[in-house]
mmCIF file of C-alpha atoms in Angstrom:
data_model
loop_
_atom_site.group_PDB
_atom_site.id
_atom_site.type_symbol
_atom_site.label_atom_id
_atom_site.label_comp_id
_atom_site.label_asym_id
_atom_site.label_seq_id
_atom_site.Cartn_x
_atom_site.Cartn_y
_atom_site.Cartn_z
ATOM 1 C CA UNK A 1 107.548 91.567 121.513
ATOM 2 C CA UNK A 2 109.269 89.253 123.642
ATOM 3 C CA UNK A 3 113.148 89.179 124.985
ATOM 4 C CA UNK A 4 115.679 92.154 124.637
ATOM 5 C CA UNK A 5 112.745 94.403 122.044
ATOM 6 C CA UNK A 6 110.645 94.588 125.558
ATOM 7 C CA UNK A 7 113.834 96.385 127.479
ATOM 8 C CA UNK A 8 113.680 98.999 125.053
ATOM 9 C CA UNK A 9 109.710 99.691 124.813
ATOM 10 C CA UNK A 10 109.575 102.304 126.807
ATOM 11 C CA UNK A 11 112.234 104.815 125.010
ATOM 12 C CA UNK A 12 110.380 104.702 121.539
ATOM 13 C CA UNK A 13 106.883 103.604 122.122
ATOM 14 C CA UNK A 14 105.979 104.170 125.621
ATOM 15 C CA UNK A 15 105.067 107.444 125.437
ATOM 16 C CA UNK A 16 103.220 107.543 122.130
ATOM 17 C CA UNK A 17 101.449 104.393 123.653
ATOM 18 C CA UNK A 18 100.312 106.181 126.421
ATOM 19 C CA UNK A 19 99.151 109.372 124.053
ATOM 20 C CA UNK A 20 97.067 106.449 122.582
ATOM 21 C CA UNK A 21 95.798 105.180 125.687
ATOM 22 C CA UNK A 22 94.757 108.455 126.441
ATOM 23 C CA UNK A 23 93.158 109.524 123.511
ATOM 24 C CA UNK A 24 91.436 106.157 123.565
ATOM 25 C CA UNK A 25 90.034 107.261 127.423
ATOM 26 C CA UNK A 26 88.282 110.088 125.627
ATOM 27 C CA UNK A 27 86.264 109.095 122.631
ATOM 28 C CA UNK A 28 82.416 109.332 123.699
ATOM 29 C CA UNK A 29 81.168 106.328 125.022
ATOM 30 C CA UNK A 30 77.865 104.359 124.604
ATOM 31 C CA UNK A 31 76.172 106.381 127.458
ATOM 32 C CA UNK A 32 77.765 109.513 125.816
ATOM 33 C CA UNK A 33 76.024 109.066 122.591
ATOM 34 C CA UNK A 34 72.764 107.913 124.614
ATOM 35 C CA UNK A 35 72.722 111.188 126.526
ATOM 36 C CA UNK A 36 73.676 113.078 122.960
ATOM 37 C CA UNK A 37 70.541 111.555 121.731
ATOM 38 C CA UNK A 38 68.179 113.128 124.479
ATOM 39 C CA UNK A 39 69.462 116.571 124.104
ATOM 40 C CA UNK A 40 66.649 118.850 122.546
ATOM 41 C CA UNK A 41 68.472 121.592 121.052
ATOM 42 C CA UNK A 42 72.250 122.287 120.158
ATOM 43 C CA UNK A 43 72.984 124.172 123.211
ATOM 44 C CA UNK A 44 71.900 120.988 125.095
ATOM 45 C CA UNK A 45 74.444 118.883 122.552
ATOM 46 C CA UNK A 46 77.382 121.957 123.639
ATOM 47 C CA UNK A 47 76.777 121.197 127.254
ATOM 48 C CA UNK A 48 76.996 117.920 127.207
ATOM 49 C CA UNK A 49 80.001 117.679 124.773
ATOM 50 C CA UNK A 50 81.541 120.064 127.468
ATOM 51 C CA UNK A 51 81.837 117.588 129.970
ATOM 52 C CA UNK A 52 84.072 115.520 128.074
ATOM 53 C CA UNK A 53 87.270 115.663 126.231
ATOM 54 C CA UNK A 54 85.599 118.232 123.548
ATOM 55 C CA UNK A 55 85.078 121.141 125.905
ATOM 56 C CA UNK A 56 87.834 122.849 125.761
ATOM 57 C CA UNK A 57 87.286 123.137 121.890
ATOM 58 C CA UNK A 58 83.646 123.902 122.664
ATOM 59 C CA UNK A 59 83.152 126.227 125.625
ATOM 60 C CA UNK A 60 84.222 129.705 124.241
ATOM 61 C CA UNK A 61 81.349 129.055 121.291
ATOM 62 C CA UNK A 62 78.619 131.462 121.319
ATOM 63 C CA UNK A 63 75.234 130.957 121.417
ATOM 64 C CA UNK A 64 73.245 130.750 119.008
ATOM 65 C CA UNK A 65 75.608 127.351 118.107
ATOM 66 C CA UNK A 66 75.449 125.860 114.251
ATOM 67 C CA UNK A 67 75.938 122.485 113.409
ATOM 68 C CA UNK A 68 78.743 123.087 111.537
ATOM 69 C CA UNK A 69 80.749 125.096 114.561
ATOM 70 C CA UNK A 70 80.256 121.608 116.262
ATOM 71 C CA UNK A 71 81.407 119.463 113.934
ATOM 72 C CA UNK A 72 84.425 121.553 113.112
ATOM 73 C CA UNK A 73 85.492 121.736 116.554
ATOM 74 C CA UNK A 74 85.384 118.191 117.001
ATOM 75 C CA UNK A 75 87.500 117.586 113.737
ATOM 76 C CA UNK A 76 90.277 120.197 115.345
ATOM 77 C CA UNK A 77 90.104 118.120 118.232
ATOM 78 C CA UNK A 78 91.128 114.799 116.436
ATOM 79 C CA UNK A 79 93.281 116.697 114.172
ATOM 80 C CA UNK A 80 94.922 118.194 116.832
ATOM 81 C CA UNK A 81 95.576 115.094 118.807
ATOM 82 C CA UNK A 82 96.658 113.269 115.187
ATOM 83 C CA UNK A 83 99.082 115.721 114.478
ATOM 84 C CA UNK A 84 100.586 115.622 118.160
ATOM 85 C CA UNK A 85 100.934 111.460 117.158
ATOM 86 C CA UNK A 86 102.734 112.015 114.237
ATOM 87 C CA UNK A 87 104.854 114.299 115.892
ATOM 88 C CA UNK A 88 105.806 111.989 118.679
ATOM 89 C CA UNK A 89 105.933 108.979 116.164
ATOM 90 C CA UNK A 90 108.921 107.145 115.360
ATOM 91 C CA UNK A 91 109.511 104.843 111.664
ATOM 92 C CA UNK A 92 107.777 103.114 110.641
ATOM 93 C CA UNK A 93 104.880 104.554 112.364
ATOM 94 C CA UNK A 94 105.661 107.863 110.683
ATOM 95 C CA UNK A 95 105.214 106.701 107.499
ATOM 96 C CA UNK A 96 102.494 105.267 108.175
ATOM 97 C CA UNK A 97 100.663 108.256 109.622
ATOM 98 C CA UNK A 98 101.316 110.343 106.813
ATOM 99 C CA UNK A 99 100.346 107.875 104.574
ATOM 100 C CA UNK A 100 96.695 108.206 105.929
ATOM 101 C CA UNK A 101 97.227 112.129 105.339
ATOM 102 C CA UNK A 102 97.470 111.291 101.578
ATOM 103 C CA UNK A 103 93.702 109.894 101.077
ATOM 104 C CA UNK A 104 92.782 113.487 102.612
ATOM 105 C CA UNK A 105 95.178 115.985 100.345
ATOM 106 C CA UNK A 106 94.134 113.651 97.211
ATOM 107 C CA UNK A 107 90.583 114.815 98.238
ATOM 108 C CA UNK A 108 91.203 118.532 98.617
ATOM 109 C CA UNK A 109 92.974 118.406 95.338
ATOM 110 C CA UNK A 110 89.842 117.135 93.854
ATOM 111 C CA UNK A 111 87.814 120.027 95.553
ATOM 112 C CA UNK A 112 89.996 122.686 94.775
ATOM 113 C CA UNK A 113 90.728 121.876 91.040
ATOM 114 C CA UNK A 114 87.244 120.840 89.976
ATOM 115 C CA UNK A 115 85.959 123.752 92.057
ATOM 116 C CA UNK A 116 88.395 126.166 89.973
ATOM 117 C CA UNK A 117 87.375 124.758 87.012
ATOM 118 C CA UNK A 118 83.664 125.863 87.665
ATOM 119 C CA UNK A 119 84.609 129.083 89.005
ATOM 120 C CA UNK A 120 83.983 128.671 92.692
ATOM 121 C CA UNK A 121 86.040 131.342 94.532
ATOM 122 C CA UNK A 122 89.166 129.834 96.053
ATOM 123 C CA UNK A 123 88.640 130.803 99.804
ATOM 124 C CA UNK A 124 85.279 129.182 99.444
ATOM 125 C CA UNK A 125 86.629 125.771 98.834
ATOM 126 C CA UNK A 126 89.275 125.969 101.130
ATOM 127 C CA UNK A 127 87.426 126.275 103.412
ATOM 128 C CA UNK A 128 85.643 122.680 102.666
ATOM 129 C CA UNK A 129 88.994 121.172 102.824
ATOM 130 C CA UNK A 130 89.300 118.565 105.394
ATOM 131 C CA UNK A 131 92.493 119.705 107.877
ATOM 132 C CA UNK A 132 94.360 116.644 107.819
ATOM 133 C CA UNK A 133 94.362 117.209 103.689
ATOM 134 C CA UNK A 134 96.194 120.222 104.163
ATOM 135 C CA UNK A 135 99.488 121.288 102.549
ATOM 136 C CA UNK A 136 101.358 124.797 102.295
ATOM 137 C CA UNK A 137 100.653 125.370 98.334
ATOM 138 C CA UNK A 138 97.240 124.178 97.864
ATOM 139 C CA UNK A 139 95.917 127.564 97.794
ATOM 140 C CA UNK A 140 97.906 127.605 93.923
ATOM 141 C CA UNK A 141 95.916 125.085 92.390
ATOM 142 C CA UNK A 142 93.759 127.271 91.013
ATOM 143 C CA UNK A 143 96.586 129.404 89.416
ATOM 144 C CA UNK A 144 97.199 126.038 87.365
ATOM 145 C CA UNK A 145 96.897 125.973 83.199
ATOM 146 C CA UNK A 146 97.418 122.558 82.433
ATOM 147 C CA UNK A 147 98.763 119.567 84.046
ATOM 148 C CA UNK A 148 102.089 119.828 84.259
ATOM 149 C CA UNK A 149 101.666 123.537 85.346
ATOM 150 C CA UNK A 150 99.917 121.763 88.277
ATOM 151 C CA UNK A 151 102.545 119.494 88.967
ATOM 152 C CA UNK A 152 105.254 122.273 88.616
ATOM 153 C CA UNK A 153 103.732 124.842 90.473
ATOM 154 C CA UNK A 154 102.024 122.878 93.667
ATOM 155 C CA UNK A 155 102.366 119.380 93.541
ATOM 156 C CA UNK A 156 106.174 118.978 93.163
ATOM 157 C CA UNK A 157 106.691 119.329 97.094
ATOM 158 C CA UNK A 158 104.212 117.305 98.422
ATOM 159 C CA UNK A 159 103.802 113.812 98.770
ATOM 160 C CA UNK A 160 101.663 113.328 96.345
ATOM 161 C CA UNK A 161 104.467 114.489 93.701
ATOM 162 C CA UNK A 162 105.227 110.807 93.167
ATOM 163 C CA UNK A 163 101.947 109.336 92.019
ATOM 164 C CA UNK A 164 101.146 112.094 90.437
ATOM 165 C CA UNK A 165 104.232 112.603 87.825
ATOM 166 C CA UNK A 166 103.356 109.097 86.523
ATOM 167 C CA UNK A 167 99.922 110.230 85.486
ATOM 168 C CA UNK A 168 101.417 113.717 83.409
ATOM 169 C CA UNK A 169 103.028 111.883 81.185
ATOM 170 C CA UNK A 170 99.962 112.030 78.295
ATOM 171 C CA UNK A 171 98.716 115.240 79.369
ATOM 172 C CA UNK A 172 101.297 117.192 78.771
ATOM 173 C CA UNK A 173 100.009 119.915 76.016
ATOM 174 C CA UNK A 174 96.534 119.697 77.105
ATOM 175 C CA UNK A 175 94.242 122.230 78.642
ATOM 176 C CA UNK A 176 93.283 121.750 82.244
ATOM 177 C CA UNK A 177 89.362 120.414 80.714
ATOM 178 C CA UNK A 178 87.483 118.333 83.557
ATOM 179 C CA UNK A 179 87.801 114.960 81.972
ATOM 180 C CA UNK A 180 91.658 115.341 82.007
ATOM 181 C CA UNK A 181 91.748 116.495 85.563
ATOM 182 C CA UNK A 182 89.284 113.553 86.311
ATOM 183 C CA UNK A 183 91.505 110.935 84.721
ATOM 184 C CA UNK A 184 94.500 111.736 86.421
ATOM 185 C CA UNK A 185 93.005 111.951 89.576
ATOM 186 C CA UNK A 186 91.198 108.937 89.347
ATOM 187 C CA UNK A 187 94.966 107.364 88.847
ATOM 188 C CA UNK A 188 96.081 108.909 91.795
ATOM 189 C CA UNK A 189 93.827 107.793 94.483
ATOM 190 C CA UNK A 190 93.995 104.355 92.309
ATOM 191 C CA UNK A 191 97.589 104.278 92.664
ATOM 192 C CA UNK A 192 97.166 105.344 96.366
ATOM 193 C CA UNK A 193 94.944 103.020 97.339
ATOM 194 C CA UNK A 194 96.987 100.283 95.662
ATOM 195 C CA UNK A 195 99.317 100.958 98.555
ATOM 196 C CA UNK A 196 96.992 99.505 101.386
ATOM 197 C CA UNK A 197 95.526 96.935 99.299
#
């Protein structure tokens, strides 16, 4: 970044920089996770985590405080502050960003389908899906027959679409069985990770 690129840091990265910078300035430190060590009881760990860049996600929580309410508070905090990144970001950053999205909404498409296929109840295993996974029709895989009724219905709009309509091609008058789901999930997140490899 040297000569004339340098004039113009400031109007596309500067600020997303900065969000960085900040972001940075509030992970826990070493003394953090020290003092997170001492604390006896989860109330102790919600005080302490109130102090620092988690209490506002934290402090309207009421006692008596699960494990879980913690650690879903703390993923909406970085999934807020991702999502206020990626809406800041600029190409090829973008890209980039939602690229890591993908690894997450391959994963909740392998909870909710092989969840449906046991008969887990839908709300149930949304639930379990990790936020940054999220997309606006993954509540419809479970309405899914067969694989291209998958891809039809749900998958077409997302960015997943493109990895996954080279995988239909064999499956298209087959049931929705769990090795055939496996398969051609195992050749997304193959053909996903191919990308950062």
């Amino acid at each position: 970044m040297y000569g004339w690129e340098m004039l113009s840091f400031n109007i596309h990265d500067g600020f997303l920089e900065a969000i960085v910078r900040g972001n940075r300035s509030g992970l826990l430190t070493a003394a953090d996770y020290n003092n997170l060590c001492q604390c006896e009881t989860l109330d102790d760990i919600k005080m302490h985590l109130t102090a620092t860049e988690y209490g506002p996600y934290l402090q309207n929580e009421p006692s008596p405080l699960h494990t879980t309410t913690i650690v879903e508070k703390c993923t909406l905090k970085l999934v807020d502050e991702y999502k206020h990144m990626l809406c800041q970001a600029t190409e090829p950053l973008s890209t980039f960003l939602q690229y890591i999205t993908y690894g997450h909404m391959i994963d909740n498409v392998v909870l909710i389908v092989t969840g449906t296929l046991h008969e887990r109840d839908v709300n149930e295993l949304l639930e379990k899906c990790h936020p940054l996974g999220m997309f606006d029709s993954i509540a419809s895989l479970a309405v899914a027959q067969n694989m291209r009724e998958l891809y039809r219905l749900v998958l077409v709009d997302t960015p997943l679409a493109p990895y996954f309509s080279e995988c239909i091609t064999s499956e298209v008058n087959t049931a929705a069985d769990h090795l055939c789901i496996t398969y051609v999930l195992q050749q997304i997140s193959a053909h996903h990770c191919s990308y950062f490899s």
